[in-house]
PDB file of C-alpha atoms in Angstrom:
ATOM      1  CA  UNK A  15     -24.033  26.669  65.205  1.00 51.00           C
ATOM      2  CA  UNK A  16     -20.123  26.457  65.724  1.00 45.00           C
ATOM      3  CA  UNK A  17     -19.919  26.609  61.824  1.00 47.00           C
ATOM      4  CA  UNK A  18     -22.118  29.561  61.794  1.00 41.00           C
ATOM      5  CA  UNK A  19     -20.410  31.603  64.483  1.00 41.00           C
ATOM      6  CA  UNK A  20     -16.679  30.775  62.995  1.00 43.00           C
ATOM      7  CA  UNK A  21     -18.290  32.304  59.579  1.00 40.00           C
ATOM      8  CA  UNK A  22     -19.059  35.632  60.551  1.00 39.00           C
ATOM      9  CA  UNK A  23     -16.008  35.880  62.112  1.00 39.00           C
ATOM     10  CA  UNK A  24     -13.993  35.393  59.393  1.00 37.00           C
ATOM     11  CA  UNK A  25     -16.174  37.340  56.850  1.00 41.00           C
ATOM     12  CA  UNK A  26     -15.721  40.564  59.472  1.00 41.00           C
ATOM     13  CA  UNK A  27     -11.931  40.299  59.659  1.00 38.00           C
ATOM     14  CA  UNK A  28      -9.833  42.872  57.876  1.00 41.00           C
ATOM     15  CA  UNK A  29      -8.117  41.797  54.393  1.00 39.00           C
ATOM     16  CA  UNK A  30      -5.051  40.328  54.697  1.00 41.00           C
ATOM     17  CA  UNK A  31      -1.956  40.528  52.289  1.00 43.00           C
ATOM     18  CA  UNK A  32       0.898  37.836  51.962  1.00 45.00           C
ATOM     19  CA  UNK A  33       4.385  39.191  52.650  1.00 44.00           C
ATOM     20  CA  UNK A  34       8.051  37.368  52.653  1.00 46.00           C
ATOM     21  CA  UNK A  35       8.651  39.079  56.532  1.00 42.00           C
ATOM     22  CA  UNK A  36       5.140  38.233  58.208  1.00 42.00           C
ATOM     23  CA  UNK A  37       2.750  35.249  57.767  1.00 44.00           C
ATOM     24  CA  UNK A  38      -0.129  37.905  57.012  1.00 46.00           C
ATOM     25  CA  UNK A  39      -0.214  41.927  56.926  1.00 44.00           C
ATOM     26  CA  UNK A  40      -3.723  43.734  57.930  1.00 44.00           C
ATOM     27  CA  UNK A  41      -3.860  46.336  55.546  1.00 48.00           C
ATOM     28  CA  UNK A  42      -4.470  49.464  56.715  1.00 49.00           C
ATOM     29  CA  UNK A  43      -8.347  50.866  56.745  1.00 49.00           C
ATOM     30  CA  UNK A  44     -10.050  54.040  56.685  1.00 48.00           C
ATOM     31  CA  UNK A  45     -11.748  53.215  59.316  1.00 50.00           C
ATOM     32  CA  UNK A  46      -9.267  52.324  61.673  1.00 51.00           C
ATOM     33  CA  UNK A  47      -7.144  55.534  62.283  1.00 56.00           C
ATOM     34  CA  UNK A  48      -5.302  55.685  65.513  1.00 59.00           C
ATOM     35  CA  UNK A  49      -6.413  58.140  68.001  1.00 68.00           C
ATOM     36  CA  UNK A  50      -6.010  62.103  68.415  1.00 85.00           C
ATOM     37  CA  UNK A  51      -2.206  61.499  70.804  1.00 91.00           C
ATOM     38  CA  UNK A  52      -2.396  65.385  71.499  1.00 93.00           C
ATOM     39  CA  UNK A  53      -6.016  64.616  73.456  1.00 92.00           C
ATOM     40  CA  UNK A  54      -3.979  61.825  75.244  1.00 93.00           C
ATOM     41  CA  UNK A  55      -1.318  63.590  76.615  1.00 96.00           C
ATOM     42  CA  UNK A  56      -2.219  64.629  80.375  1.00 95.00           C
ATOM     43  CA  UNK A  57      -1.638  68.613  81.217  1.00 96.00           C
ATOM     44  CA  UNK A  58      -0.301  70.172  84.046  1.00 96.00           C
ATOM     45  CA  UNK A  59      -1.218  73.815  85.051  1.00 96.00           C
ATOM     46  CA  UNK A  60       1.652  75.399  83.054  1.00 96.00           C
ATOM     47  CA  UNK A  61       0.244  72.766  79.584  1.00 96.00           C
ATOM     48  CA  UNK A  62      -3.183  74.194  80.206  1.00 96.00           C
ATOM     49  CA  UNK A  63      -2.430  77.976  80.495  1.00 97.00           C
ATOM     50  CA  UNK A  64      -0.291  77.765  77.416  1.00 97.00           C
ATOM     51  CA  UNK A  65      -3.252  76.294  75.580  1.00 97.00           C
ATOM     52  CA  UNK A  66      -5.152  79.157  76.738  1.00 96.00           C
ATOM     53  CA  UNK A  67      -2.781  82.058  75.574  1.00 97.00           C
ATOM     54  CA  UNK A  68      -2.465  79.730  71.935  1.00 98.00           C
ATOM     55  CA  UNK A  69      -6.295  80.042  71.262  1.00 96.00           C
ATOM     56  CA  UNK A  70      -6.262  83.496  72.510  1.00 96.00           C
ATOM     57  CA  UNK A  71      -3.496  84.926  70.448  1.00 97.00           C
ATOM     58  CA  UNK A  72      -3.635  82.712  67.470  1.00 98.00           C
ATOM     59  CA  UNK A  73      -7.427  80.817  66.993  1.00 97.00           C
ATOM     60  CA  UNK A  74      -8.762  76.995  66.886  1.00 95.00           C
ATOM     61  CA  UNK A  75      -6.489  76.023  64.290  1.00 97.00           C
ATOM     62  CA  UNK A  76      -3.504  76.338  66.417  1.00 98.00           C
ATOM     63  CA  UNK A  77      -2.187  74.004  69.824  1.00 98.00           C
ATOM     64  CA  UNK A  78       0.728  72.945  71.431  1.00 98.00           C
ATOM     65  CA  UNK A  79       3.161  70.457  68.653  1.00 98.00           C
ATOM     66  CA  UNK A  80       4.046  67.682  70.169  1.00 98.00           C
ATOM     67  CA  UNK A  81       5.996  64.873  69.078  1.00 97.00           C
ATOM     68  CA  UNK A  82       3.633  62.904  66.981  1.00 96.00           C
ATOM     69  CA  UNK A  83       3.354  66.152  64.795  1.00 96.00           C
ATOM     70  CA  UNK A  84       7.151  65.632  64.156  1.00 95.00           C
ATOM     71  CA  UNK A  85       7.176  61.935  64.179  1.00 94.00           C
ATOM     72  CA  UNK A  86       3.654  60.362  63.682  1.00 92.00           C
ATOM     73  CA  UNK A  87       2.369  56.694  64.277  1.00 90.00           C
ATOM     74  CA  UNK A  88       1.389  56.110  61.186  1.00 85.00           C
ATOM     75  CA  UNK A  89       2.465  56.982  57.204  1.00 76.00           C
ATOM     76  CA  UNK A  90      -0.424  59.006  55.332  1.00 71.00           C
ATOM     77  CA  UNK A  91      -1.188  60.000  51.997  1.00 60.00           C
ATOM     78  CA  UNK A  92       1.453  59.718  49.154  1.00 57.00           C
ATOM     79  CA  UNK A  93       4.205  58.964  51.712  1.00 55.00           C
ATOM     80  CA  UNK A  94       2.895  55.618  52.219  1.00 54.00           C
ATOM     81  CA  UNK A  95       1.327  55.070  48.592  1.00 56.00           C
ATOM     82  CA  UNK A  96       4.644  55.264  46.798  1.00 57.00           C
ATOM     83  CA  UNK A  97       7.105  54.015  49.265  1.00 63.00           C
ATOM     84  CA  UNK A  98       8.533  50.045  48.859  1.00 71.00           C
ATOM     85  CA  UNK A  99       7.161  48.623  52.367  1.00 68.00           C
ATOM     86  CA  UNK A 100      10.840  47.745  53.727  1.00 76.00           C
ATOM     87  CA  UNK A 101      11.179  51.159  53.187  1.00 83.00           C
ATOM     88  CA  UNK A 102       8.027  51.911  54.993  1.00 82.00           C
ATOM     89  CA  UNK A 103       9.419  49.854  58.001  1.00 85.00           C
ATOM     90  CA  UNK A 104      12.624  51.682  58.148  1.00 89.00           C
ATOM     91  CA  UNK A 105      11.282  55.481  58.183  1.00 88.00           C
ATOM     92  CA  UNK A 106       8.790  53.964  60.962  1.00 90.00           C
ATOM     93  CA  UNK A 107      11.563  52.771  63.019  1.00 92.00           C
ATOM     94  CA  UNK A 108      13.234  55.923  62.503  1.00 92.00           C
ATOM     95  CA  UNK A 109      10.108  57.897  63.707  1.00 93.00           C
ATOM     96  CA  UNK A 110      10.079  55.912  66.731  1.00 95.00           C
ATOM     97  CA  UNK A 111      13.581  56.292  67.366  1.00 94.00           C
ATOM     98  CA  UNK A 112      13.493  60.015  67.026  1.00 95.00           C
ATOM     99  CA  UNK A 113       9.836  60.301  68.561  1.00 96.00           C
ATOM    100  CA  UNK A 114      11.782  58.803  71.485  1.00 96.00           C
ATOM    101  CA  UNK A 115      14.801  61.144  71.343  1.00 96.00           C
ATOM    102  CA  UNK A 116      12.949  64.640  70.990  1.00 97.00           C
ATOM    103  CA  UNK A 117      10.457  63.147  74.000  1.00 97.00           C
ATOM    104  CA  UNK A 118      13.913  62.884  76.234  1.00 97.00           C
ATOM    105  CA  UNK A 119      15.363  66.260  75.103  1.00 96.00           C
ATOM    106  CA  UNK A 120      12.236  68.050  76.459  1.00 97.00           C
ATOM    107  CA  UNK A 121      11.238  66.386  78.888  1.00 96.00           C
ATOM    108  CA  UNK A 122       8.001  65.691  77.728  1.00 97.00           C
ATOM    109  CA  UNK A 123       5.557  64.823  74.853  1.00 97.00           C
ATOM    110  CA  UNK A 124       5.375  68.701  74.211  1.00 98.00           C
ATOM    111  CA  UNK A 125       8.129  70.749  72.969  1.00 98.00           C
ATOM    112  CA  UNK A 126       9.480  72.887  75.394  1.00 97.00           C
ATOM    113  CA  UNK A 127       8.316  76.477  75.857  1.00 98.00           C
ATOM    114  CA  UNK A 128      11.182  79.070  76.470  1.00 98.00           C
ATOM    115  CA  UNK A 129       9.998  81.787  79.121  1.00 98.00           C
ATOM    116  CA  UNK A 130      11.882  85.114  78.712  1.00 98.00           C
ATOM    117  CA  UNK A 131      11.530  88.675  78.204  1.00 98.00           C
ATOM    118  CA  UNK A 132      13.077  88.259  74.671  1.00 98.00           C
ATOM    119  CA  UNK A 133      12.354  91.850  73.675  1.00 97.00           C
ATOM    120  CA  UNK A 134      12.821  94.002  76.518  1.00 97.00           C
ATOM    121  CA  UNK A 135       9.400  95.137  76.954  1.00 95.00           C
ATOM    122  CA  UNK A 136       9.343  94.338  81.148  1.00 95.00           C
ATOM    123  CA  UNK A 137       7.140  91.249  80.309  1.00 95.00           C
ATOM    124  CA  UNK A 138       7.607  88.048  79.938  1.00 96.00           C
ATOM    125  CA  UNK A 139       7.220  86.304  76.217  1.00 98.00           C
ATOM    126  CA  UNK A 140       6.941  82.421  75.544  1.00 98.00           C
ATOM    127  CA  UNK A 141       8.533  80.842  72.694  1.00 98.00           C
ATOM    128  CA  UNK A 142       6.454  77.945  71.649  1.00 98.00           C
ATOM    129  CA  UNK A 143       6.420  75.609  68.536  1.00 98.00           C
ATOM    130  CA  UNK A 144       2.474  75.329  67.271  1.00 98.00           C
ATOM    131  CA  UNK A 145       1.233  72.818  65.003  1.00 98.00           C
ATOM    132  CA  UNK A 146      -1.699  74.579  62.694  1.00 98.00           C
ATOM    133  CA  UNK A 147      -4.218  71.709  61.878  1.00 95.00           C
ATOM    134  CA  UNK A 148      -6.097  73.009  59.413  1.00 96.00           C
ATOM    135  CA  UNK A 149      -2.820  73.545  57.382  1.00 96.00           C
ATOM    136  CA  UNK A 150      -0.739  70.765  58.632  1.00 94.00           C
ATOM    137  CA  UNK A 151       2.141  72.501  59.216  1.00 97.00           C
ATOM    138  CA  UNK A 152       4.355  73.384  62.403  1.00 98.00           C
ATOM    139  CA  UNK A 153       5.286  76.972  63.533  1.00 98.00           C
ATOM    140  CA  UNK A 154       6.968  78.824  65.689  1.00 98.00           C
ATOM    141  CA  UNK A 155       5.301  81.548  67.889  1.00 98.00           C
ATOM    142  CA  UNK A 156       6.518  84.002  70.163  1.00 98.00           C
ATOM    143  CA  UNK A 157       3.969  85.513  72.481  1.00 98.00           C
ATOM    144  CA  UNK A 158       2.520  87.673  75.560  1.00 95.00           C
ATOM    145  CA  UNK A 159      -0.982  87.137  77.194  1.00 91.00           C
ATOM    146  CA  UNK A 160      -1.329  90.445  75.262  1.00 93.00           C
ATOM    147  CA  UNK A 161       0.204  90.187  71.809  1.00 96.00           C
ATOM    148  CA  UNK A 162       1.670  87.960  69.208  1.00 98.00           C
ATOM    149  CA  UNK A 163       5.265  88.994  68.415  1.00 98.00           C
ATOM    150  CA  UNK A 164       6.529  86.728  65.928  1.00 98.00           C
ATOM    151  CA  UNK A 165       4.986  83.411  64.000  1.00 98.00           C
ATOM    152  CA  UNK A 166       7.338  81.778  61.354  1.00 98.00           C
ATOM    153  CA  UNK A 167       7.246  78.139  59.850  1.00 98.00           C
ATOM    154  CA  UNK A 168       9.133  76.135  61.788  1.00 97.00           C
ATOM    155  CA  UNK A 169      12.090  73.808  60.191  1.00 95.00           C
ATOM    156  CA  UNK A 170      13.733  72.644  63.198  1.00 97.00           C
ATOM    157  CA  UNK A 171      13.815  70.015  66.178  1.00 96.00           C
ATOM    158  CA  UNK A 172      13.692  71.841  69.139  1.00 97.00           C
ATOM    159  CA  UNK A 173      14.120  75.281  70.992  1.00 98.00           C
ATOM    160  CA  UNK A 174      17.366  75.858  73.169  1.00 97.00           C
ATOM    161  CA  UNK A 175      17.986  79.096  75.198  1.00 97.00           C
ATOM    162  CA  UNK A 176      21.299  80.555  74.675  1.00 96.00           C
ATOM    163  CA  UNK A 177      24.192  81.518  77.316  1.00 94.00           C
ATOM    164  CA  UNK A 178      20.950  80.847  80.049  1.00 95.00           C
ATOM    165  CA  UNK A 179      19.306  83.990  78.484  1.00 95.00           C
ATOM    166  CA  UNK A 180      22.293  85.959  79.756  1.00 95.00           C
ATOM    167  CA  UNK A 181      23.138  89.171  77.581  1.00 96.00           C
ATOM    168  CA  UNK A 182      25.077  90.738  75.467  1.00 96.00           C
ATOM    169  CA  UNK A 183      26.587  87.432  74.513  1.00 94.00           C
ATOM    170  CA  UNK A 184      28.297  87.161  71.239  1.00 94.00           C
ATOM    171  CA  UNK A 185      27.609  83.980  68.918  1.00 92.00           C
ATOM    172  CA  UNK A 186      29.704  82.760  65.676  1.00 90.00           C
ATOM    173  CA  UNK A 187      27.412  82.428  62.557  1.00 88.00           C
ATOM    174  CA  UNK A 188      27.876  81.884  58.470  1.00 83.00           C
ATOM    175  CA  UNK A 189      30.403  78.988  59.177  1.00 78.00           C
ATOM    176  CA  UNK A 190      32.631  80.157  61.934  1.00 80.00           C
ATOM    177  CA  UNK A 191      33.046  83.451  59.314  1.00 84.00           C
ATOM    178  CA  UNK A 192      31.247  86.324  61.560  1.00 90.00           C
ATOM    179  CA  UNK A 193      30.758  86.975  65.136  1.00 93.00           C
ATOM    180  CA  UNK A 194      28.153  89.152  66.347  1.00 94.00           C
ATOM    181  CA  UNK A 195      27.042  90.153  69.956  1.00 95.00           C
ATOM    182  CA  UNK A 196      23.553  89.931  70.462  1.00 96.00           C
ATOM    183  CA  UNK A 197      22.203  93.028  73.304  1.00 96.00           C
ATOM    184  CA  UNK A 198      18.950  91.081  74.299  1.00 97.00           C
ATOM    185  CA  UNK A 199      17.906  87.480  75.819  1.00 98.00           C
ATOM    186  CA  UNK A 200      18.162  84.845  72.610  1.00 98.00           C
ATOM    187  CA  UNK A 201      17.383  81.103  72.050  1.00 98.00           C
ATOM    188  CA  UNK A 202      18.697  78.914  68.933  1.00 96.00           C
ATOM    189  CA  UNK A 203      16.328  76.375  67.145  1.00 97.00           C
ATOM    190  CA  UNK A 204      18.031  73.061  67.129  1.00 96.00           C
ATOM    191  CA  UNK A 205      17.463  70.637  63.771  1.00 95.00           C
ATOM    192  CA  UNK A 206      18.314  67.061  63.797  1.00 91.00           C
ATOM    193  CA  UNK A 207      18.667  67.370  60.009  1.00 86.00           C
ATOM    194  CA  UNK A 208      19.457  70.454  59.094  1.00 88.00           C
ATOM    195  CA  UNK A 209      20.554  73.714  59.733  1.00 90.00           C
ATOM    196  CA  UNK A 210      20.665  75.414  64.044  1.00 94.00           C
ATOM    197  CA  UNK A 211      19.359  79.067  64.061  1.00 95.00           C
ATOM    198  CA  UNK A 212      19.843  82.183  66.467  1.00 96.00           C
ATOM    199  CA  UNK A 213      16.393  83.844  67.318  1.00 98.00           C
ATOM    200  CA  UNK A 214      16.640  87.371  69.112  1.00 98.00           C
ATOM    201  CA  UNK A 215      15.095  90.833  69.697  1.00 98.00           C
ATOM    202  CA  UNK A 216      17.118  93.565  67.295  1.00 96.00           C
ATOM    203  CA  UNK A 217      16.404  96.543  69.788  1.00 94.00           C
ATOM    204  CA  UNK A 218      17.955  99.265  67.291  1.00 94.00           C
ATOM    205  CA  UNK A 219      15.957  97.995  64.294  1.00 96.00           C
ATOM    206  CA  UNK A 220      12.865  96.782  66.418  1.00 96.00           C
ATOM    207  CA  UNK A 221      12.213  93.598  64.808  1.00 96.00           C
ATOM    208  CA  UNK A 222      13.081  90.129  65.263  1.00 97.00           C
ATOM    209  CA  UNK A 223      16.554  88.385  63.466  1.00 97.00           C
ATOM    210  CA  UNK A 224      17.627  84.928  62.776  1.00 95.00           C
ATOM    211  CA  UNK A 225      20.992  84.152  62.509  1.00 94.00           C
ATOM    212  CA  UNK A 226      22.074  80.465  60.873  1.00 91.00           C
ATOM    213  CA  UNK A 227      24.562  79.073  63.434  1.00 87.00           C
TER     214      UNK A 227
END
């Protein structure tokens, strides 16, 4: 019976793989994926009304990003069918170190909304960065209860207001070449590998601007 039982149990477990680092590596399975994180991360009253405004002004493809969009548990797809696995290892440390790092800058597992009449209109408008998962890709959105201003592909980190929203402030852009002053509320998206841009309201013109910093 002992026999028996130790059987199954070794017929059911996962193939293993030798490697020099580890005694044996479980490879991965399509059957074990880990869990929806954006269903795990708890929501306050601010978290939930956001969600609400997000379907409203954009649909079901669209919520919240949040970290594991930028920085995911696990490889997929040809990232992990090409890559050498040390080098596997390293980009997964380096998503956990940076996973870690955008989670500190804002506070949270969500990226951080910006709340600011960015256009002048007498309401306010919320800058969020939305992760579309039908297309896999991150965006950022700038919104009412009523309307959708602005929705771009999103290249950056993280959203920073600028000069705590005060106006006119004037930034430096183009290498240190221009200056401009901006007349309206603006916030800067911040990349950990690339390039910071200015977001803001032209009023004259009557549409939005970016400015690379």
């Amino acid at each position: 019976m002992i026999r028996l039982i130790a059987l199954i149990l070794i017929t059911t477990l996962p193939l293993a793989a030798k490697h020099e680092d580890f005694g044996r590596v479980i490879r991965a399975s399509s059957k074990h994926k880990i869990s929806n994180m954006d269903q795990r991360i708890p929501r306050n009253q601010f978290d939930q009304d956001i969600d609400t405004m997000i379907e409203l002004r954009l649909g079901r493809d669209y919520r919240r990003a949040n970290v594991y969009d930028f920085y995911p548990l696990e490889i997929k797809g040809s990232k992990a069918r090409w890559k050498a696995y040390k080098t596997k290892a390293e980009l997964m440390d380096y998503y956990d170190y940076a996973r870690k790092d955008l989670e500190h800058l804002n506070q949270s597992k969500f990226l951080k909304v910006l709340k600011q009449d960015f256009n002048l209109d007498s309401k306010n408008d919320y800058a969020v960065v939305v992760y579309n998962s039908r297309k896999k890709k991150v965006y950022l959105a700038i919104m009412d209860y009523q309307e959708l201003h602005y929705l771009e592909l999103f290249n950056a980190s993280y959203l920073e207001i600028m000069n705590d929203a005060r106006y006119p402030t004037t930034v430096v852009y183009k290498s240190g070449k221009k200056r401009k002053v901006i007349d309206s509320p603006s916030f800067r998206t911040v990349a950990f590998d690339g390039k910071d841009e200015l977001i803001y309201y032209d009023q004259d013109a009557k549409k939005w601007r970016s400015l690379v910093l």
